[in-house]
mmCIF file of C-alpha atoms in Angstrom:
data_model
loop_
_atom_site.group_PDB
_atom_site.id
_atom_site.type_symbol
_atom_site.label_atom_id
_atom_site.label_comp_id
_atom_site.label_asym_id
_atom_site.label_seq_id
_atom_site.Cartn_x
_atom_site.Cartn_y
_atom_site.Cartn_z
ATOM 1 C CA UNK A 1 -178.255 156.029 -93.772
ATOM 2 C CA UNK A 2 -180.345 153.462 -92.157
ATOM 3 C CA UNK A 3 -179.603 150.991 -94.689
ATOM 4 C CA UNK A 4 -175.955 151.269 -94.580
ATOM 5 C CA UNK A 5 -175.432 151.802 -90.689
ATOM 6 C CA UNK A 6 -177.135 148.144 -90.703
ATOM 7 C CA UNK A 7 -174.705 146.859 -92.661
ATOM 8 C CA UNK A 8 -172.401 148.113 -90.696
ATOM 9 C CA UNK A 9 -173.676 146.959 -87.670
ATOM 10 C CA UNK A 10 -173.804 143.072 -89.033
ATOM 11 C CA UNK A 11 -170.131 143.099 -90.280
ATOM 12 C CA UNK A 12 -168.789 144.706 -86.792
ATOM 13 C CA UNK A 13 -170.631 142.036 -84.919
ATOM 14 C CA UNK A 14 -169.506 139.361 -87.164
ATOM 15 C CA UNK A 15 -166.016 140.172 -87.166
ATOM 16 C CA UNK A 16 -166.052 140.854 -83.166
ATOM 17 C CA UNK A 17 -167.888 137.027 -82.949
ATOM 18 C CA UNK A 18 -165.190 135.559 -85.226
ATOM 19 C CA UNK A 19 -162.705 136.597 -82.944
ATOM 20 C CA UNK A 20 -164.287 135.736 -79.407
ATOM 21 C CA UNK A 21 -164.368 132.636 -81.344
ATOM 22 C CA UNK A 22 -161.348 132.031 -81.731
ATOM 23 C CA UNK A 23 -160.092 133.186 -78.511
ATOM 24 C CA UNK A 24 -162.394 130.758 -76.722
ATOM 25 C CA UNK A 25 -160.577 127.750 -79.230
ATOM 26 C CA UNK A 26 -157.358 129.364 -78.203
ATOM 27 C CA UNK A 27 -158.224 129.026 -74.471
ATOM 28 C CA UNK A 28 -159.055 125.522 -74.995
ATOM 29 C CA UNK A 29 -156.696 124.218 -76.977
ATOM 30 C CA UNK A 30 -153.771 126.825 -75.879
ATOM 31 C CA UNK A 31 -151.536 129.412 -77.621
ATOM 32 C CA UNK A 32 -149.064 127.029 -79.413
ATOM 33 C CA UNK A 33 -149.472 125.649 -83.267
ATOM 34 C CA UNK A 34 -146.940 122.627 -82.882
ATOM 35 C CA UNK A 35 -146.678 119.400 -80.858
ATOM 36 C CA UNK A 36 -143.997 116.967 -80.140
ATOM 37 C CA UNK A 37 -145.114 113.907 -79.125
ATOM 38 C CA UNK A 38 -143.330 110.588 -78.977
ATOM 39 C CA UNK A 39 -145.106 106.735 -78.296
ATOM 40 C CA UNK A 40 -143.756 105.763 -74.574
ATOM 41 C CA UNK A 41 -142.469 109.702 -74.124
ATOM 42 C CA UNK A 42 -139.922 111.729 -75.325
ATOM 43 C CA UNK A 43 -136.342 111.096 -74.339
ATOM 44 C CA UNK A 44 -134.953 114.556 -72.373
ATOM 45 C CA UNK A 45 -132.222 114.720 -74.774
ATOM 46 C CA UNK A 46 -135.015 116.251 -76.863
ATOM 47 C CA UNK A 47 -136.024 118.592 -75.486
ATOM 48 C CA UNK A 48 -132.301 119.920 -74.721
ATOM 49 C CA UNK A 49 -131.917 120.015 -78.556
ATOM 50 C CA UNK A 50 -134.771 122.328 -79.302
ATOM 51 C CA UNK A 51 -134.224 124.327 -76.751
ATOM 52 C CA UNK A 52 -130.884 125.058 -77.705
ATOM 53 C CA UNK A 53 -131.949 125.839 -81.654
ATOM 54 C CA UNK A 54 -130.887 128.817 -83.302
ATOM 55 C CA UNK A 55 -134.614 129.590 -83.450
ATOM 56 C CA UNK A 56 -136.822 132.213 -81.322
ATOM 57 C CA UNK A 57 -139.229 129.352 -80.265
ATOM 58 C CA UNK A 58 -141.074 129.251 -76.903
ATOM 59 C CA UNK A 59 -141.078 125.453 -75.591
ATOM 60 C CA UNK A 60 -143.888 124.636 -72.708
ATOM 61 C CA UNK A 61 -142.753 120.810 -71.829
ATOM 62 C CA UNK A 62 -145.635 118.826 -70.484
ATOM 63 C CA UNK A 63 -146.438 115.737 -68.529
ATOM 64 C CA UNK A 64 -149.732 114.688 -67.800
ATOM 65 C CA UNK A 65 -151.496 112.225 -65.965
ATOM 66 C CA UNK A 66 -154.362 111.182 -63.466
ATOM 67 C CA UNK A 67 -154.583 111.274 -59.621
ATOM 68 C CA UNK A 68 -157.103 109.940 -57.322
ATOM 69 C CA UNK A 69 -157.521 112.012 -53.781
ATOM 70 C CA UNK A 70 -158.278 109.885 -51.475
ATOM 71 C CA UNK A 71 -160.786 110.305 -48.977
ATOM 72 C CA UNK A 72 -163.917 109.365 -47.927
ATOM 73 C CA UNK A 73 -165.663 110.018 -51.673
ATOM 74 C CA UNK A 74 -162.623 109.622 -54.064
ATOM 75 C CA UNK A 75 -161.899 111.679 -56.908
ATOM 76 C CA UNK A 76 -160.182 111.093 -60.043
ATOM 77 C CA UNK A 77 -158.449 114.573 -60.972
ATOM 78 C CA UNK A 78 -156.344 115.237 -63.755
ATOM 79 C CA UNK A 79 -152.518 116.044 -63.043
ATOM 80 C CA UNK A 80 -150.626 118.254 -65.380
ATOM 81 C CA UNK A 81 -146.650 119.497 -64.742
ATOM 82 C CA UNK A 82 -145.154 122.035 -66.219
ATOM 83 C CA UNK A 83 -142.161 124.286 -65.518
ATOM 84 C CA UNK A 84 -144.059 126.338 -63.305
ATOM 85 C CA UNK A 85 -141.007 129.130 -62.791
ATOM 86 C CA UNK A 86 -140.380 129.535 -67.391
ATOM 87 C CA UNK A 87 -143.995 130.061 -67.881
ATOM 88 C CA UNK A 88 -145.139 131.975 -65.261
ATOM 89 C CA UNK A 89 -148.190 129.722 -64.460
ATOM 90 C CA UNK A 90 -148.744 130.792 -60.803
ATOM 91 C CA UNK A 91 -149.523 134.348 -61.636
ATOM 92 C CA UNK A 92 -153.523 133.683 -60.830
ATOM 93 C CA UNK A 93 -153.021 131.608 -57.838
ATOM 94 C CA UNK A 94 -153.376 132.885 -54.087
ATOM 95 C CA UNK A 95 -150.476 132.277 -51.452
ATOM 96 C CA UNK A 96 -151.260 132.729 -47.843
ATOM 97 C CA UNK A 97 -147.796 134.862 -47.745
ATOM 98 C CA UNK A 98 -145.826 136.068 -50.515
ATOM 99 C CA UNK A 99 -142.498 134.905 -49.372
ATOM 100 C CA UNK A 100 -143.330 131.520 -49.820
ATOM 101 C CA UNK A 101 -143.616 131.496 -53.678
ATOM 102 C CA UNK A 102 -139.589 130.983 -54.251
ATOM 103 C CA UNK A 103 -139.086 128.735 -51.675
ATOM 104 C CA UNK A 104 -142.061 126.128 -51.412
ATOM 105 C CA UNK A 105 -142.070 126.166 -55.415
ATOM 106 C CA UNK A 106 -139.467 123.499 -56.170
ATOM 107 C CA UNK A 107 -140.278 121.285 -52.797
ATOM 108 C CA UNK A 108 -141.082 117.707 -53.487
ATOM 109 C CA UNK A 109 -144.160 117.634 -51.818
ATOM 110 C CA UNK A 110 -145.972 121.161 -53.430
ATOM 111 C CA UNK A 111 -149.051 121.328 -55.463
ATOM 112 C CA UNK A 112 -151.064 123.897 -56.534
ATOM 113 C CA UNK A 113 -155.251 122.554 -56.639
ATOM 114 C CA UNK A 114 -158.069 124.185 -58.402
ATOM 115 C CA UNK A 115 -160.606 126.725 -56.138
ATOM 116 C CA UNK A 116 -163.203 123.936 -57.428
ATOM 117 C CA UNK A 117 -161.605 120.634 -55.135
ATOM 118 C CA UNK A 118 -162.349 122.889 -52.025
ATOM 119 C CA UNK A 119 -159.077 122.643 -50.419
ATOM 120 C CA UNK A 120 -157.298 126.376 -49.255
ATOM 121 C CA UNK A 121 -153.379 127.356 -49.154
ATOM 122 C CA UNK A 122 -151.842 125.250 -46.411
ATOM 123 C CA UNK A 123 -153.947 122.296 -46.094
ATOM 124 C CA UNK A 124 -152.609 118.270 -46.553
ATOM 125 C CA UNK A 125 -154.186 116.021 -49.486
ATOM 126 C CA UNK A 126 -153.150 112.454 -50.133
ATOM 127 C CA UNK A 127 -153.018 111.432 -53.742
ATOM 128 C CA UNK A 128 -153.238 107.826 -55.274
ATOM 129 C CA UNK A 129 -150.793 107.749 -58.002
ATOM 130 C CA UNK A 130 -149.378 104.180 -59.740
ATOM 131 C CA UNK A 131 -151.040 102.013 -56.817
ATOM 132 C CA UNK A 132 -148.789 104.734 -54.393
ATOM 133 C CA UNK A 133 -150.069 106.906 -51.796
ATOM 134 C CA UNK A 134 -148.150 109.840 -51.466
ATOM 135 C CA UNK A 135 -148.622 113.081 -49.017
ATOM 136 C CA UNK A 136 -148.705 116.781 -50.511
ATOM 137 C CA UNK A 137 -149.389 119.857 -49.350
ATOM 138 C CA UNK A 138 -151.385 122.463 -51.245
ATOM 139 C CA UNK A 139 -149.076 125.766 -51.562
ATOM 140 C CA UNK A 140 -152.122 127.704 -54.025
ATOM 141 C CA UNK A 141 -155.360 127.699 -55.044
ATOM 142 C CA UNK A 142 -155.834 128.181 -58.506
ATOM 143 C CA UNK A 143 -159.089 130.335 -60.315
ATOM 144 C CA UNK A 144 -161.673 128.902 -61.497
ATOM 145 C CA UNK A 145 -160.880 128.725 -64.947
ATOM 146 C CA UNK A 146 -158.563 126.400 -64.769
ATOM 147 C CA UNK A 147 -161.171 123.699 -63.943
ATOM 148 C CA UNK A 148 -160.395 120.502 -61.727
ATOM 149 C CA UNK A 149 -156.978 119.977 -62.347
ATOM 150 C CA UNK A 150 -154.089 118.780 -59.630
ATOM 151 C CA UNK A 151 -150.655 121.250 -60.543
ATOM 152 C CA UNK A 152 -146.739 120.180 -60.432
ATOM 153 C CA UNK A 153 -143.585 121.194 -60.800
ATOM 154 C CA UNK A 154 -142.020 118.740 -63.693
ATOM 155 C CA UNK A 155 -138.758 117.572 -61.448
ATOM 156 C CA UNK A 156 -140.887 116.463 -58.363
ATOM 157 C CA UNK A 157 -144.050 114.831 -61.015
ATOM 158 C CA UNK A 158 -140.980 113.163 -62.507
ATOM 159 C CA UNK A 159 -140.638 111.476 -59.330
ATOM 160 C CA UNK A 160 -144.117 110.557 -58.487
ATOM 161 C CA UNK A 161 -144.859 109.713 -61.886
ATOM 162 C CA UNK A 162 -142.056 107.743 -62.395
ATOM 163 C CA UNK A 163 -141.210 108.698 -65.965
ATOM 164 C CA UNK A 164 -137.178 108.658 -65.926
ATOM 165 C CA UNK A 165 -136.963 112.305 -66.902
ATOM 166 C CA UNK A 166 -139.693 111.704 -70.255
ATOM 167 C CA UNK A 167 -141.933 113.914 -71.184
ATOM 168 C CA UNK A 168 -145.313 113.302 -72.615
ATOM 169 C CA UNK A 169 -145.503 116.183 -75.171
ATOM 170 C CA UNK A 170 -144.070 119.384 -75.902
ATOM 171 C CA UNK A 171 -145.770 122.484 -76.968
ATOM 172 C CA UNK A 172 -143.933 124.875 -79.373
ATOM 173 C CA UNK A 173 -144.738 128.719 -80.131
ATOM 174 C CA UNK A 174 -143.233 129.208 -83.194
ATOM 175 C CA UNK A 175 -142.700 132.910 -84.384
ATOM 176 C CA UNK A 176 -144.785 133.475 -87.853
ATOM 177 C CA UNK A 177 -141.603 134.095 -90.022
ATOM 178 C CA UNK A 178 -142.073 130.600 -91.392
ATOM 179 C CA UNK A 179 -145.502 128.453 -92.565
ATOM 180 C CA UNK A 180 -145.797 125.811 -89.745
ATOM 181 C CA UNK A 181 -145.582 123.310 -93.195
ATOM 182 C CA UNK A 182 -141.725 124.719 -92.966
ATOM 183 C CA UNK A 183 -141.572 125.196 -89.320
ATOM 184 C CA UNK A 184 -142.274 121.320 -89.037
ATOM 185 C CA UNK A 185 -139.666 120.713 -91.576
ATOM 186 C CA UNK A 186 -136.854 122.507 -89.768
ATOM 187 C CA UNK A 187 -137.424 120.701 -86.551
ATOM 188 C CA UNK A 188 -137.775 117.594 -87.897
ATOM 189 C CA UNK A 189 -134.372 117.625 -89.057
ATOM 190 C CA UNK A 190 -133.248 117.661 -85.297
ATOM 191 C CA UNK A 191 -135.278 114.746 -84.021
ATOM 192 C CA UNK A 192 -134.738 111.416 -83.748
ATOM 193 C CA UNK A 193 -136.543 108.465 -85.097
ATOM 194 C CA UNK A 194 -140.053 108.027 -83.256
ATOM 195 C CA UNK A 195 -140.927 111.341 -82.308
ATOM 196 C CA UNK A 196 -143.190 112.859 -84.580
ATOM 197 C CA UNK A 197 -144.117 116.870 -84.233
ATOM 198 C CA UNK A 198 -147.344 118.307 -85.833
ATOM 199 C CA UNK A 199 -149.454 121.302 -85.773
ATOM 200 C CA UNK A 200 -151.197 121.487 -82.507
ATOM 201 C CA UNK A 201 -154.368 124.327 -81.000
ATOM 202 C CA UNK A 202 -156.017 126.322 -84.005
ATOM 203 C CA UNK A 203 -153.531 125.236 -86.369
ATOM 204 C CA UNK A 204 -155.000 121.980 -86.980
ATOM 205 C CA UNK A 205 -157.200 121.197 -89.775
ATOM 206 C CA UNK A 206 -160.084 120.589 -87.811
ATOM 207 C CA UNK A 207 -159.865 123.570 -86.294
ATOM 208 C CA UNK A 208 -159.012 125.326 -89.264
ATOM 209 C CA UNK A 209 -161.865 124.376 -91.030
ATOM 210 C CA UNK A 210 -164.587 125.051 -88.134
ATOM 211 C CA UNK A 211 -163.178 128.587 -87.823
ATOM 212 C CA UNK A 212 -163.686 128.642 -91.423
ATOM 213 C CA UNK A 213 -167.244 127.220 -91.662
ATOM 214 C CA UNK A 214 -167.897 130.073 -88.485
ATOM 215 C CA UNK A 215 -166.802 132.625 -90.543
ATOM 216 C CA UNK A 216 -168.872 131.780 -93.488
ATOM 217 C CA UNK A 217 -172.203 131.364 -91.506
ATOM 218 C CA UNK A 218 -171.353 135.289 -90.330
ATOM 219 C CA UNK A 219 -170.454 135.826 -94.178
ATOM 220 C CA UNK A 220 -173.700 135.003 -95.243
ATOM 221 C CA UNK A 221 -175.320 136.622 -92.230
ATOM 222 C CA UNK A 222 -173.947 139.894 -93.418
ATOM 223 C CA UNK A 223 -175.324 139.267 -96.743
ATOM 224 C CA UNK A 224 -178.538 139.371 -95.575
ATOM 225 C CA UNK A 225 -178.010 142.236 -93.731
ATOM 226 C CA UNK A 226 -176.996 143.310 -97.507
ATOM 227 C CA UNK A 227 -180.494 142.992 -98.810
ATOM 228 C CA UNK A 228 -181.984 143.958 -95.869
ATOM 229 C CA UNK A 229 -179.961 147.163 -96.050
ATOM 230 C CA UNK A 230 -181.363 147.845 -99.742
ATOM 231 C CA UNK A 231 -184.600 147.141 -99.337
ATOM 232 C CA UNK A 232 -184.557 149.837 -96.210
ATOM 233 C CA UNK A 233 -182.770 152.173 -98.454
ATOM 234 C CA UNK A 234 -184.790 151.313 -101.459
#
């Protein structure tokens, strides 16, 4: 009994350390397997075409970029828009009231900071972007997850950013009734010339093959627990 309850005991762990794992890739590197990318951004015509596919996909559209807050020690903080309203991305952020959520969220001069910049709901923060110094005012404060990151709305970083309505990648959940192999095929079909889409998060081959070489390490952990187990028993 001994023998076999440590057995046991090695292949629960190992398969409940595989997947914290892979959960911790999946927070880093997101929940999506492909990525549409484009040299000098994708047009918005694109993304209007998969989004209207006759395919359940879920499309996060990105743009991302770098800020500089200006004051008397400057930091360089990473900006990332998103459709803040589709995906829901404000869930973990405090307001100072409620009813300001629907109507500060599409205002030109709204971003959300993380806890870790020190600023609170309702205070001012300039921001050096392209050589241009621009006004905000922070609307949330976001956990402390999310790291040191600066958070927009896509129309008004479209703006500041000056990208004519491109984005700089797009981020597909596709459902797993295809092999992303035929997944990419499909969509390709639909895009035009220059913009490429590829797997993207765990479904890359790097990734792919570190969760493998993880899983083998706990593989031949458990087989030691094997002979450990029979010599107890024996």
């Amino acid at each position: 009994a001994l023998g076999v309850a440590a057995v046991l005991a090695i292949e629960l762990a190992g398969q409940a350390a595989a997947g914290s794992f892979r959960s911790s890739l999946e927070t880093l590197t997101g929940s999506a397997n492909l990525e549409v990318t484009a040299a000098g951004g994708i047009p918005p015509e694109v993304f209007a075409r998969l989004a209207t596919a006759p395919y359940a996909l879920k499309l996060h559209p990105r743009i991302e970029d770098y800020g500089v807050i200006a004051g008397v020690v400057r930091r360089t903080v990473p900006i990332i828009a998103m459709d803040l309203v589709s995906e829901a991305a404000l869930e973990g952020v405090s307001f100072p009231g409620e009813s300001e959520r629907p109507s500060d969220l599409r205002m030109n001069d709204s971003v959300w900071l993380s806890a870790g910049l020190g600023y609170k709901s309702g205070d001012h923060v300039r921001l050096l972007i392209n050589d241009t110094a621009s006004d905000f005012t922070v609307r949330g404060v976001l956990n402390d997850q999310a790291g040191e990151i600066i958070l927009m709305d896509l129309a008004p970083a479209t703006r500041v950013l000056r990208r004519g309505g491109r984005l700089d990648r797009i981020l597909i959940e596709a459902p797993p009734t295809h092999s992303m192999e035929e997944w990419g095929a499909l969509l390709r079909q639909g895009l035009p010339a220059g913009v490429s889409i590829e797997r993207q998060g765990t479904q890359t081959d790097e990734n792919q093959r570190m969760l493998e070489a993880f899983r083998s390490n706990l593989r031949a952990l458990s087989y030691v627990s094997l002979a450990v187990g029979a010599f107890l028993i024996y």
